[in-house]
Structures are given as C-alpha cells and as structure tokens.
Amino acid sequence: MTALAEECQLKEAMNHYFGGSMINATEGRAVLHTALRAPRNQDIRVDDENIIPGVHAVIDQIKSFSQGVIDGSISSSNGQAFTDVVNIGIGGSDLGPAMISEALAYYKTHLNLHFMSNVDGDHVSEVLQNLNPETTLFVVVSKSFTTQETLSNATTAKHWLVDSCGEKAVANHFVAVSTNLQMINDFGIDPNNVFPMNDWVGGRFSLWSAVGLSIALGVGPDHFEKMLQGAHAMDMHFANTHLHENIPVVLALTTLWYNNFYGAESEAIIPYTQYLHRLPAYLQQGIMESNGKSVDREGNTVDYQTGNLIWGEPGTNSQHAFFQLIHQGTKLIPAHFIGFKNPLHGKQDHHDKLMANFFAQTEALMKGKSEEVVRREGVEESLVPFKVFAGNKPTTTILIDKLTPLSLGKLVAMYEQKIFVEGVLWNIYSYDQWGVELGKELASTILKEIVNKKKSAHDSSTSSLLRVYNR
Ligand code: G6Q
C-alpha cells in the first residue's frame, strides 16, 4: 500500500511541511506546529527568518510564569497564592488544553484547572459559582481575539472579578494568549501578561504553543516540556522512517483502505484509560475539521470519500454501550484500541481486568463466533442466528508502556501526522476550516436581529423559530 503514498509524493510533501512552505495555501500560511517542539539548535525558516529562537523564548516565558504561579511567587492582587486557573477559549483554544489536563491529571499541581468555552451563560455560571475571585487566575486564549464566545466569557469573568476585587485586580488575574496584541490591549489586559502565538500554527494544532499555558500551570512546566519532547520524538520517527514502518503513514493508509475501499464511514477511538476520556472529542476536531473537505487542491469537487467521522468513549464503559453495533451491526467500524501496559496508581488487579477486556474485544472482533461454535455451546436452534458474530472487524491496537507526558506527546503527534498524510493521499487542504468560519458569521447577523428586535429576510423555518424565540 505504500505505493499509493509514493505515487502521491508523500516524501516531497513532508519536506514542504517540515520545511515551512505555505502548505496551508488557501490561507497563505505555513503549517509549523512541528517547530513548536523542535530543539533549540534547529533552524526552521519562515520568510527567511529562523523561528526557533522565538519558539523557545515563548517556552521559557511559559515555564517561568507557570513555575511562579505554582510556587506562589506570582500571586493574586492581594498577595495570595492562586488556587484555581480558568482557561477561557473555544475550539482549538480549549480542546487541547482540556484533553491534556485530564489525560495528565495524575501529574497535576495544586492548581485546579477549569475550562470555560461555551457561550452558554449557564456553563459560565456553573464554573464561576464555585470559585473564589481572590485566588482565581484567568487565561484568555484566542488566536484571533475576535471569537464571540471567548470575548463574551472573558468579559463576564472580568466583571465578576472586578465586582469583588476592583478594577486594579485585572492586571494580576488576567493573562492572554493570542496573535492579536491590539485587541488584547483594548480588552484591558496588561501587555506584560501576553503570551504570543504565530499565524503558522493552526488552532487545533496549537496545544504545543502558548495555548498550552494552562497545561503548564495544571501539570507543571517540566511535564509540559516532556510532552513537547515526546511529540518531537514522533516527528523524528515520522520524518525519518521508511514508509512501510512509519506509524502515522501506516495508520493513514489503513484509514484510507477502509474508508475508500470498504465504505467505512467512521472510525472509533477507544482508550482503555479514563484519563483519555476527552481524546475522542479532541481528535474529532483535529481530524474532522482538517479532513472534512470535498474540494481537492485544484478546486475540483472530489468524486471519492475524504475525512471520516470520529467518535468514541473509554473502554470498558463503551463495551456496555455501543459495542453491540460494532460487533453485530450492519456498519463497518474500524476501531483504534489504545491501552497501557502499566497503571499509574498501581492497582494491578483492576488493570489486569481492564486489559483483559482490551485484548478480548479485539480478538473477538477479529475472530467472531461461527454458527458451528454457537451450536457446540448448546444454544437453542432458534437463537443461533442472534448469537453469531461475523468477525473480521478491523481494529488497530496501540499498546503503550505507561501514560506519561512523554508518551502522551508521542500519541497526540502521531495523530497529527496521520492527519497530514491523509490530506496528501486525498489531495485536500487539511489546514483551513472555512466551514467553521461560516458559523462565526451566521450567528453574529442573527444576534443583531435578536438584540435589536429587528426582522429581516430568512427562510420560513428560521423566521418562525426566531418569532417564537422573540415572543
Ligand atoms: C481550529 C479552529 C477553531 C479555533 C476556534 C477559536 O483549528 O480554527 O476551532 O481554534 O474557533 O479561535 P480563536 O483561537 O481565534 O478564538
């Protein structure tokens, strides 16, 4: 199957990707999240300037700030140590830090992390009501700093803080991560509290950048750095390994095989650890936003399938829920099983049970159970068809030694590189997201109508729904 990758000139595409070419052509940008985890001595150029010193200046800034907050030398407006951190951001400015901080909860610092993403005021109230304004730090994350949800939530949080601690507290309690320094200034955040981002990092690939500030606060800067090292190790594997032994390449080709030749519409992600319970949601964005495209790089509508649906839940819970359909339904669902040889808390009896399920499921999905075996078990003849399992259901097992910042970095980067390879194989642009941009425009027009109680032309369904809402 690697012949297809060669025919699609994957190696050349990889050189452009790692080398900083404008491969995000529809936005005129390079795609360099790999540079965010490159060592200090590397030289990667954008517009003929080596970006690595700037990358490491931000990593150093993240390390010293997070260390200061953790040890209390950076404190609240009245000199107290912070106890809680609220990450305000959405999409790529939320899902990565939220997923990683759950995944690395075992390594957590004393700071409690919270995530405010949805513009839903009930969600905002639920987060704020349990916090003490005097010891809460807000990290406002928005690459553009124009996102409605994030600005609304940050404004509400600011009022909440000012009501208790006064206007002066904003300087100590708010930091921002963005490319838009002007908007941050307008919002009232101290320029000294700004962590910069670059436009060559896409939101959904940005957890390695200053977007990962909440991660460094939540699990400590050393663990954040280990995660970067893990991701870099996977980048090196991807860049330097023959295609047929290259993990992201083989995974992408396997996905293409089932997607394009077997009609599989989705892929399930089943981590056998509760720590990774947000991984499917994180990958949903990474994979579906990147490769959910129906126009090829020449602008033609494709006549083949591209990005698949991503979904999943941790095992063993998912076994008691949707595995029925995977085993005996009419849909073909390739599944990734992600497991660990060692538990973190040392409860080996639990871990053996967990992993026995892990191995048993993939074996059962592969082998199934024939009529003959069912009959041999003495099942009543009328029930035989219901107890037969066709088998031959594809699974990929990813077995990792232990869930650490290093191995997690490798795992996430592995999926990032898989996304890249798929985009090359399908000849689509993986790094834009015009579908997401559309949503941002649509809501702002309707919001003006709702607020100003003004009617304008819509289809009949939307008009009557708005009438009911405004009544
Ligand atoms: C990610 C997407 C999208 C983006 C959010 C938030 O790749 O572009 O999920 O991250 O819309 O955007 P801001 O960071 O600009 O607020």
mmCIF file with all atom_site columns, C-alpha atoms in Angstrom, residues 166-241:
data_model
loop_
_atom_site.group_PDB
_atom_site.id
_atom_site.type_symbol
_atom_site.label_atom_id
_atom_site.label_alt_id
_atom_site.label_comp_id
_atom_site.label_asym_id
_atom_site.label_entity_id
_atom_site.label_seq_id
_atom_site.pdbx_PDB_ins_code
_atom_site.Cartn_x
_atom_site.Cartn_y
_atom_site.Cartn_z
_atom_site.occupancy
_atom_site.B_iso_or_equiv
_atom_site.pdbx_formal_charge
_atom_site.auth_seq_id
_atom_site.auth_comp_id
_atom_site.auth_asym_id
_atom_site.auth_atom_id
_atom_site.pdbx_PDB_model_num
ATOM 1  C CA . GLY A 1 166 ? -11.849 46.025 41.993 1.00 0.00 ? 166 GLY A CA 1
ATOM 2  C CA . GLU A 1 167 ? -10.583 47.164 38.582 1.00 0.00 ? 167 GLU A CA 1
ATOM 3  C CA . LYS A 1 168 ? -6.941  47.013 39.645 1.00 0.00 ? 168 LYS A CA 1
ATOM 4  C CA . ALA A 1 169 ? -7.126  43.240 40.124 1.00 0.00 ? 169 ALA A CA 1
ATOM 5  C CA . VAL A 1 170 ? -7.431  42.651 36.364 1.00 0.00 ? 170 VAL A CA 1
ATOM 6  C CA . ALA A 1 171 ? -3.689  43.189 35.867 1.00 0.00 ? 171 ALA A CA 1
ATOM 7  C CA . ASN A 1 172 ? -2.840  40.323 38.233 1.00 0.00 ? 172 ASN A CA 1
ATOM 8  C CA . HIS A 1 173 ? -5.697  37.967 37.459 1.00 0.00 ? 173 HIS A CA 1
ATOM 9  C CA . PHE A 1 174 ? -5.841  38.030 33.651 1.00 0.00 ? 174 PHE A CA 1
ATOM 10 C CA . VAL A 1 175 ? -3.306  36.777 31.137 1.00 0.00 ? 175 VAL A CA 1
ATOM 11 C CA . ALA A 1 176 ? -3.860  36.311 27.414 1.00 0.00 ? 176 ALA A CA 1
ATOM 12 C CA . VAL A 1 177 ? -2.601  34.057 24.640 1.00 0.00 ? 177 VAL A CA 1
ATOM 13 C CA . SER A 1 178 ? -3.086  35.482 21.163 1.00 0.00 ? 178 SER A CA 1
ATOM 14 C CA . THR A 1 179 ? -1.623  36.842 17.934 1.00 0.00 ? 179 THR A CA 1
ATOM 15 C CA . ASN A 1 180 ? -3.781  39.976 18.213 1.00 0.00 ? 180 ASN A CA 1
ATOM 16 C CA . LEU A 1 181 ? -1.946  42.331 20.559 1.00 0.00 ? 181 LEU A CA 1
ATOM 17 C CA . GLN A 1 182 ? -4.146  45.327 19.727 1.00 0.00 ? 182 GLN A CA 1
ATOM 18 C CA . MET A 1 183 ? -7.377  43.585 20.730 1.00 0.00 ? 183 MET A CA 1
ATOM 19 C CA . ILE A 1 184 ? -5.811  42.345 23.969 1.00 0.00 ? 184 ILE A CA 1
ATOM 20 C CA . ASN A 1 185 ? -4.854  45.892 24.809 1.00 0.00 ? 185 ASN A CA 1
ATOM 21 C CA . ASP A 1 186 ? -8.393  47.103 24.038 1.00 0.00 ? 186 ASP A CA 1
ATOM 22 C CA . PHE A 1 187 ? -9.753  44.413 26.340 1.00 0.00 ? 187 PHE A CA 1
ATOM 23 C CA . GLY A 1 188 ? -7.616  45.790 29.165 1.00 0.00 ? 188 GLY A CA 1
ATOM 24 C CA . ILE A 1 189 ? -5.070  43.022 29.688 1.00 0.00 ? 189 ILE A CA 1
ATOM 25 C CA . ASP A 1 190 ? -1.599  44.176 30.702 1.00 0.00 ? 190 ASP A CA 1
ATOM 26 C CA . PRO A 1 191 ? 0.816   43.777 27.713 1.00 0.00 ? 191 PRO A CA 1
ATOM 27 C CA . ASN A 1 192 ? 3.278   42.163 30.148 1.00 0.00 ? 192 ASN A CA 1
ATOM 28 C CA . ASN A 1 193 ? 0.763   39.372 30.631 1.00 0.00 ? 193 ASN A CA 1
ATOM 29 C CA . VAL A 1 194 ? 0.568   38.399 26.974 1.00 0.00 ? 194 VAL A CA 1
ATOM 30 C CA . PHE A 1 195 ? 1.885   35.129 25.556 1.00 0.00 ? 195 PHE A CA 1
ATOM 31 C CA . PRO A 1 196 ? 2.269   35.415 21.779 1.00 0.00 ? 196 PRO A CA 1
ATOM 32 C CA . MET A 1 197 ? 1.209   32.928 19.110 1.00 0.00 ? 197 MET A CA 1
ATOM 33 C CA . ASN A 1 198 ? 2.093   32.756 15.436 1.00 0.00 ? 198 ASN A CA 1
ATOM 34 C CA . ASP A 1 199 ? -0.127  32.517 12.411 1.00 0.00 ? 199 ASP A CA 1
ATOM 35 C CA . TRP A 1 200 ? 1.746   29.425 11.206 1.00 0.00 ? 200 TRP A CA 1
ATOM 36 C CA . VAL A 1 201 ? 0.104   27.423 13.994 1.00 0.00 ? 201 VAL A CA 1
ATOM 37 C CA . GLY A 1 202 ? -3.481  26.309 13.427 1.00 0.00 ? 202 GLY A CA 1
ATOM 38 C CA . GLY A 1 203 ? -5.833  26.399 16.414 1.00 0.00 ? 203 GLY A CA 1
ATOM 39 C CA . ARG A 1 204 ? -6.378  22.635 16.517 1.00 0.00 ? 204 ARG A CA 1
ATOM 40 C CA . PHE A 1 205 ? -2.612  22.003 16.474 1.00 0.00 ? 205 PHE A CA 1
ATOM 41 C CA . SER A 1 206 ? -1.735  24.711 18.983 1.00 0.00 ? 206 SER A CA 1
ATOM 42 C CA . LEU A 1 207 ? -1.553  22.971 22.350 1.00 0.00 ? 207 LEU A CA 1
ATOM 43 C CA . TRP A 1 208 ? 2.255   22.913 21.992 1.00 0.00 ? 208 TRP A CA 1
ATOM 44 C CA . SER A 1 209 ? 2.337   26.719 21.755 1.00 0.00 ? 209 SER A CA 1
ATOM 45 C CA . ALA A 1 210 ? 1.417   29.300 24.386 1.00 0.00 ? 210 ALA A CA 1
ATOM 46 C CA . VAL A 1 211 ? -2.093  27.809 24.126 1.00 0.00 ? 211 VAL A CA 1
ATOM 47 C CA . GLY A 1 212 ? -0.578  25.135 26.360 1.00 0.00 ? 212 GLY A CA 1
ATOM 48 C CA . LEU A 1 213 ? -0.046  27.651 29.178 1.00 0.00 ? 213 LEU A CA 1
ATOM 49 C CA . SER A 1 214 ? -2.937  26.143 31.149 1.00 0.00 ? 214 SER A CA 1
ATOM 50 C CA . ILE A 1 215 ? -1.348  22.715 30.717 1.00 0.00 ? 215 ILE A CA 1
ATOM 51 C CA . ALA A 1 216 ? 1.953   24.002 32.159 1.00 0.00 ? 216 ALA A CA 1
ATOM 52 C CA . LEU A 1 217 ? 0.032   25.540 35.069 1.00 0.00 ? 217 LEU A CA 1
ATOM 53 C CA . GLY A 1 218 ? -2.010  22.391 35.616 1.00 0.00 ? 218 GLY A CA 1
ATOM 54 C CA . VAL A 1 219 ? 0.731   19.764 35.403 1.00 0.00 ? 219 VAL A CA 1
ATOM 55 C CA . GLY A 1 220 ? 3.889   21.823 35.834 1.00 0.00 ? 220 GLY A CA 1
ATOM 56 C CA . PRO A 1 221 ? 6.377   23.182 33.289 1.00 0.00 ? 221 PRO A CA 1
ATOM 57 C CA . ASP A 1 222 ? 8.650   20.122 33.360 1.00 0.00 ? 222 ASP A CA 1
ATOM 58 C CA . HIS A 1 223 ? 5.818   17.839 32.369 1.00 0.00 ? 223 HIS A CA 1
ATOM 59 C CA . PHE A 1 224 ? 4.779   20.294 29.660 1.00 0.00 ? 224 PHE A CA 1
ATOM 60 C CA . GLU A 1 225 ? 8.316   20.179 28.295 1.00 0.00 ? 225 GLU A CA 1
ATOM 61 C CA . LYS A 1 226 ? 8.381   16.364 28.397 1.00 0.00 ? 226 LYS A CA 1
ATOM 62 C CA . MET A 1 227 ? 5.226   16.367 26.324 1.00 0.00 ? 227 MET A CA 1
ATOM 63 C CA . LEU A 1 228 ? 6.952   18.558 23.728 1.00 0.00 ? 228 LEU A CA 1
ATOM 64 C CA . GLN A 1 229 ? 9.888   16.132 23.695 1.00 0.00 ? 229 GLN A CA 1
ATOM 65 C CA . GLY A 1 230 ? 7.540   13.214 23.115 1.00 0.00 ? 230 GLY A CA 1
ATOM 66 C CA . ALA A 1 231 ? 5.898   14.993 20.198 1.00 0.00 ? 231 ALA A CA 1
ATOM 67 C CA . HIS A 1 232 ? 9.302   15.806 18.726 1.00 0.00 ? 232 HIS A CA 1
ATOM 68 C CA . ALA A 1 233 ? 10.334  12.144 19.004 1.00 0.00 ? 233 ALA A CA 1
ATOM 69 C CA . MET A 1 234 ? 7.242   11.200 16.976 1.00 0.00 ? 234 MET A CA 1
ATOM 70 C CA . ASP A 1 235 ? 8.044   13.928 14.435 1.00 0.00 ? 235 ASP A CA 1
ATOM 71 C CA . MET A 1 236 ? 11.516  12.446 14.007 1.00 0.00 ? 236 MET A CA 1
ATOM 72 C CA . HIS A 1 237 ? 10.090  8.955  13.620 1.00 0.00 ? 237 HIS A CA 1
ATOM 73 C CA . PHE A 1 238 ? 7.670   10.275 11.001 1.00 0.00 ? 238 PHE A CA 1
ATOM 74 C CA . ALA A 1 239 ? 10.327  12.249 9.138  1.00 0.00 ? 239 ALA A CA 1
ATOM 75 C CA . ASN A 1 240 ? 12.995  9.548  9.105  1.00 0.00 ? 240 ASN A CA 1
ATOM 76 C CA . THR A 1 241 ? 11.331  6.139  8.940  1.00 0.00 ? 241 THR A CA 1
#
